[in-house]
Amino acid sequence: MTVTPYLDRVESELKELADMVDADQPGWTRQAMTETDLAGRQWALKRMREVGLDAHIDEAGNVIGVLKGRRGGRQLMTGSHTDTVEAGGRFDGMIGVVGALEAVRLLKETGQQLDHDLVVVDFFNEEPNRFGLSCVGSRAMTGTLNPQAFGVTDETGTSFAQSLQIAGIEAEAMHRSRWDFSRTDAFVELHIEQGPRLEEMGTEIGMVTSITGVSRFRALFTGRRDHAGTTGMEARVDAGCAAAGTVLAVERIAEQGNSELPGSKGTSGGVRFTPEAINVVTELAEIRGEFRSPQGSWLREAEEQLSSAAAQEAARRGVDVEVAWLPTQDPRPMNDQVVAHCRDAVDQLGLSRAELFSGAEHDAAVIADHVPTAMLFVPSHKGRSHCPEEWTDLGDIQKGIAALTESLIRLDRVGS
Ligand SMILES: [Zn+2]
């Protein structure tokens, strides 16, 4: 018996989330550690309870609901996130949570009780926050959140630990959210592709083979503040120019890497000059950037190259530089067996499929270190994501939810 997700239920739940956003921001914004994020996770808690899950919010802000299995003890896990980037879209993360809710309803309505407990998770703070940290909830659940992260401050001097309080989370208590993954047989995350390949190929489901590695940095250049009109070019200690040279080095390193190994990328996503004055030589410049690659060894090389490029750009101007590397996420291959069961489910439903590498990071990459994991992608219109134009047709989401549900049913049979 195959299942057919109900579009009206999925649509109305996606709309409810889309209405729960920061009115001051363009697009659909529900950034972690804001009132709207809190509202989004409360919504997830309420919905989980409505569909009959035994649900709570853990010490790390993850919303976790359990559907009791016939035998229990062993678990299957699914879910994604409800936080967004600034000015983001309505689908990234959300379809994995709404899809899981619909999967639970379908299992119940079709009388298909699993042997496994089914654990549904809305992971806290998947998107990179202003402290440069991402997948915070899944890292806490897996016990891999570095306690040093709590002391990191933003531009106003507020620490990550302080900001967590807005989300109703006590930093010291987060370690208690650690999950016993020894009971978990598989994790499957449904997500939008966030790239153009499925749409270009006219393919319905993407079977993720591996998830990109990510390495992030903050570089702080310290020069000297001087009058822009009276200080000779040769006499300047311009932190802004050293930073600008480093931004170009990020691009150069990534382009070289990509020519050898497609999928390597480099981005300077934030640059700040102090003072921000048109007639003052820049004293302080900060860059926040990242590299991504399917290969961990290339990330190590890129880190070294960037650190030395920043040192060179600084040294030739008499500027001091500190480059701090944030915790690196290594590339994560998905589990062959779990992927094979998902593939069988997709075939049984008569859906077309293609293998894809994920250039975006996901909670699944964190969980994959602890549990056999797979990801299912559905097409993103024109590949757009992390922007208000992000779009996936409801019909494609419906197919994705059917694939997720059928995958869980298959994994339940083999894993018990
Ligand atoms: Zn996402």
Coordinates of C-alpha atoms in Angstrom, one line a residue, residues 89-367:
G89 CA 12.4 31.6 1.7
R90 CA 9.5 29.4 2.7
F91 CA 10.8 25.9 2.0
D92 CA 14.4 25.5 3.2
G93 CA 14.1 23.3 6.3
M94 CA 10.4 23.7 6.6
I95 CA 9.4 20.9 4.2
G96 CA 11.4 18.4 6.2
V97 CA 9.4 19.3 9.4
V98 CA 6.0 19.6 7.7
G99 CA 6.8 16.5 5.6
A100 CA 7.5 14.6 8.8
L101 CA 4.2 15.7 10.4
E102 CA 2.4 14.6 7.2
A103 CA 4.3 11.3 7.2
V104 CA 3.1 10.6 10.8
R105 CA -0.5 11.4 9.9
L106 CA -0.3 9.1 6.8
L107 CA 1.1 6.2 8.8
K108 CA -1.7 6.6 11.3
E109 CA -4.5 7.0 8.8
T110 CA -3.4 4.0 6.8
G111 CA -3.0 1.9 9.9
Q112 CA 0.7 1.3 9.3
Q113 CA 2.2 1.2 12.8
L114 CA 6.0 1.0 12.6
D115 CA 7.9 -1.5 14.8
H116 CA 10.4 1.3 15.5
D117 CA 9.7 4.4 17.5
L118 CA 9.6 7.3 14.9
V119 CA 11.4 10.4 16.2
V120 CA 10.6 13.7 14.5
V121 CA 13.0 16.6 15.1
D122 CA 12.8 20.3 14.4
F123 CA 16.5 21.1 14.9
F124 CA 17.4 24.4 16.6
N125 CA 19.4 26.9 14.7
E126 CA 20.5 25.1 11.6
E127 CA 21.4 28.2 9.6
P128 CA 24.7 30.0 10.4
N129 CA 23.9 32.5 13.2
R130 CA 25.7 35.8 13.7
F131 CA 28.3 34.0 15.8
G132 CA 29.3 32.0 12.7
L133 CA 27.8 28.8 14.2
S134 CA 25.4 26.5 12.3
C135 CA 23.6 23.2 13.1
V136 CA 23.7 24.2 16.8
G137 CA 20.8 21.9 17.8
S138 CA 22.1 18.8 16.0
R139 CA 25.6 19.4 17.4
A140 CA 24.2 19.6 20.9
M141 CA 22.2 16.4 20.4
T142 CA 25.3 14.6 19.2
G143 CA 27.5 16.1 21.9
T144 CA 29.7 17.9 19.4
L145 CA 29.0 21.5 20.3
N146 CA 32.3 23.1 21.4
P147 CA 31.7 24.8 24.8
Q148 CA 34.1 27.6 23.7
A149 CA 31.5 28.7 21.3
F150 CA 29.4 30.2 24.1
G151 CA 31.9 32.9 24.7
V152 CA 31.9 34.2 21.1
T153 CA 30.6 37.7 20.9
D154 CA 28.8 39.6 18.2
E155 CA 29.5 43.3 17.2
T156 CA 27.5 44.6 20.1
G157 CA 29.5 42.5 22.6
T158 CA 26.7 40.2 23.3
S159 CA 27.9 36.6 23.7
F160 CA 26.4 33.5 22.1
A161 CA 25.4 32.3 25.6
Q162 CA 23.5 35.5 26.3
S163 CA 21.7 35.3 23.0
L164 CA 20.6 31.8 23.6
Q165 CA 18.5 33.0 26.6
I166 CA 16.2 34.8 24.1
A167 CA 15.6 31.4 22.6
G168 CA 14.8 30.0 26.1
I169 CA 18.0 28.1 26.2
E170 CA 20.6 28.0 29.1
A171 CA 24.0 27.5 27.7
E172 CA 25.2 25.4 30.7
A173 CA 22.2 23.0 30.3
M174 CA 22.6 22.4 26.6
H175 CA 24.8 19.3 27.1
R176 CA 21.8 17.6 28.7
S177 CA 20.1 17.4 25.3
R178 CA 22.6 14.8 24.2
W179 CA 20.7 12.0 22.5
D180 CA 21.4 8.3 22.8
F181 CA 21.9 7.6 19.2
S182 CA 22.9 3.9 19.8
R183 CA 19.2 3.2 19.7
T184 CA 18.7 5.0 16.3
D185 CA 18.9 2.8 13.2
A186 CA 18.5 5.5 10.5
F187 CA 18.0 9.2 9.9
V188 CA 16.4 10.5 6.8
E189 CA 16.0 14.3 6.0
L190 CA 13.7 15.6 3.3
H191 CA 14.9 19.0 1.9
I192 CA 14.7 21.2 -1.1
E193 CA 17.7 20.9 -3.4
Q194 CA 18.6 24.6 -3.3
G195 CA 20.4 24.2 -6.6
P196 CA 19.2 23.8 -10.2
R197 CA 20.1 20.3 -11.2
L198 CA 16.8 18.4 -10.5
E199 CA 14.8 21.0 -12.4
E200 CA 17.3 21.0 -15.3
M201 CA 17.1 17.2 -15.6
G202 CA 13.4 17.1 -15.1
T203 CA 13.9 14.7 -12.2
E204 CA 11.6 14.4 -9.3
I205 CA 13.8 13.2 -6.4
G206 CA 17.4 13.7 -5.6
M207 CA 19.3 11.0 -3.8
V208 CA 22.1 12.7 -1.9
T209 CA 25.4 10.9 -2.1
S210 CA 27.4 13.2 0.2
I211 CA 27.1 16.5 1.9
T212 CA 29.7 19.2 1.5
G213 CA 32.5 20.0 4.0
V214 CA 32.5 23.5 5.3
S215 CA 35.3 25.5 6.8
R216 CA 34.6 29.0 8.2
F217 CA 36.9 31.8 9.3
R218 CA 37.0 35.3 10.8
A219 CA 40.0 37.4 9.9
L220 CA 40.6 40.6 11.9
F221 CA 43.1 43.1 10.5
T222 CA 44.4 45.9 12.7
G223 CA 46.0 48.9 11.0
R224 CA 46.2 52.6 11.9
R225 CA 43.5 55.3 11.8
D226 CA 44.7 58.3 9.8
H227 CA 43.5 61.4 7.9
A228 CA 42.7 60.3 4.3
G229 CA 43.8 63.6 2.9
T230 CA 47.1 64.3 4.6
T231 CA 48.5 60.8 5.0
G232 CA 50.7 59.8 2.1
M233 CA 50.0 56.5 0.4
E234 CA 53.4 55.2 1.4
A235 CA 52.7 56.1 5.1
R236 CA 49.4 54.3 5.5
V237 CA 48.7 51.2 7.6
D238 CA 45.4 50.4 5.9
A239 CA 43.6 47.5 7.3
G240 CA 40.9 47.8 4.7
C241 CA 43.2 47.2 1.8
A242 CA 44.7 44.1 3.5
A243 CA 41.2 42.8 4.0
A244 CA 40.3 43.5 0.4
G245 CA 43.3 41.6 -0.9
T246 CA 42.3 38.7 1.3
V247 CA 38.7 38.7 -0.1
L248 CA 40.3 38.3 -3.6
A249 CA 42.5 35.5 -2.2
V250 CA 39.4 33.6 -1.1
E251 CA 38.1 33.8 -4.7
R252 CA 41.4 32.8 -6.2
I253 CA 41.9 29.8 -3.9
A254 CA 38.4 28.5 -4.6
E255 CA 38.7 29.0 -8.4
Q256 CA 42.0 27.1 -8.4
G257 CA 40.5 24.4 -6.2
N258 CA 37.4 24.1 -8.3
S259 CA 39.4 23.6 -11.5
E260 CA 41.0 20.6 -9.9
L261 CA 38.0 19.4 -8.0
P262 CA 34.5 20.6 -9.0
G263 CA 32.4 21.6 -6.0
S264 CA 35.1 23.6 -4.3
K265 CA 33.8 27.0 -3.3
G266 CA 35.0 30.1 -1.4
T267 CA 32.9 33.1 -0.2
S268 CA 33.6 36.2 1.8
G269 CA 30.1 36.7 3.2
G270 CA 30.8 39.6 5.5
V271 CA 33.2 42.6 5.6
R272 CA 33.3 45.3 8.1
F273 CA 35.5 48.4 8.2
T274 CA 36.0 50.6 11.3
P275 CA 35.6 53.5 11.3
E276 CA 33.1 53.4 8.5
A277 CA 34.1 56.9 7.3
I278 CA 34.8 58.0 3.8
N279 CA 37.8 60.3 4.8
V280 CA 39.5 58.0 7.3
V281 CA 42.1 55.3 6.6
T282 CA 40.6 52.1 8.0
E283 CA 41.9 51.0 11.3
L284 CA 40.1 47.7 11.8
A285 CA 38.7 45.4 9.1
E286 CA 36.9 42.1 9.7
I287 CA 36.1 39.5 7.1
R288 CA 33.9 36.5 7.7
G289 CA 34.1 33.8 5.0
E290 CA 34.1 30.1 4.2
F291 CA 35.3 27.4 2.0
R292 CA 33.3 24.4 0.9
S293 CA 34.4 21.2 -0.8
P294 CA 33.5 17.5 -1.3
Q295 CA 37.0 16.7 -0.1
G296 CA 38.3 17.4 3.4
S297 CA 42.0 17.4 2.4
W298 CA 41.3 20.4 0.0
L299 CA 39.6 22.3 2.9
R300 CA 42.8 21.9 5.0
E301 CA 44.9 23.2 2.0
A302 CA 42.5 26.1 1.5
E303 CA 42.7 27.0 5.2
E304 CA 46.5 27.1 5.0
Q305 CA 46.6 29.1 1.7
L306 CA 44.1 31.6 3.1
S307 CA 45.9 32.1 6.4
S308 CA 49.2 32.7 4.5
A309 CA 47.5 35.0 1.9
A310 CA 46.0 37.1 4.8
A311 CA 49.4 37.2 6.5
Q312 CA 51.1 38.4 3.3
E313 CA 48.4 41.1 2.5
A314 CA 48.8 42.4 6.1
A315 CA 52.6 42.2 6.3
R316 CA 53.2 44.3 3.1
R317 CA 51.1 47.1 4.7
G318 CA 52.4 46.8 8.2
V319 CA 49.0 45.6 9.4
D320 CA 48.5 43.0 12.1
V321 CA 46.2 40.1 11.3
E322 CA 44.5 37.3 13.3
V323 CA 42.7 34.5 11.4
A324 CA 40.4 32.3 13.5
W325 CA 39.1 29.1 12.0
L326 CA 35.7 28.1 13.4
P327 CA 34.8 24.4 13.8
T328 CA 35.1 22.6 10.5
Q329 CA 32.4 20.3 9.2
D330 CA 34.1 17.6 7.2
P331 CA 32.4 16.3 4.0
R332 CA 29.9 13.5 4.9
P333 CA 29.1 10.6 2.6
M334 CA 25.6 9.2 3.1
N335 CA 25.1 5.6 4.2
D336 CA 24.9 3.3 1.2
Q337 CA 22.3 0.9 2.8
V338 CA 19.9 3.6 3.9
V339 CA 20.3 5.3 0.5
A340 CA 19.5 2.0 -1.2
H341 CA 16.3 1.6 0.8
C342 CA 15.2 5.1 0.0
R343 CA 16.0 4.4 -3.7
D344 CA 13.8 1.3 -3.6
A345 CA 11.0 3.5 -2.0
V346 CA 11.3 6.1 -4.8
D347 CA 11.2 3.3 -7.4
Q348 CA 8.2 1.7 -5.9
L349 CA 6.4 5.1 -6.1
G350 CA 7.4 5.3 -9.8
L351 CA 9.3 8.6 -9.3
S352 CA 12.3 9.5 -11.3
R353 CA 15.6 10.0 -9.3
A354 CA 19.1 11.1 -9.7
E355 CA 22.2 11.0 -7.4
L356 CA 23.3 14.4 -6.2
F357 CA 26.1 15.9 -4.1
S358 CA 24.8 18.5 -1.6
G359 CA 26.7 21.8 -1.8
A360 CA 24.6 23.1 1.1
E361 CA 25.2 22.0 4.7
H362 CA 22.5 20.2 6.7
D363 CA 21.8 18.7 10.1
A364 CA 22.0 15.4 8.3
A365 CA 25.8 15.9 8.0
V366 CA 26.1 16.2 11.7
I367 CA 23.8 13.3 12.5

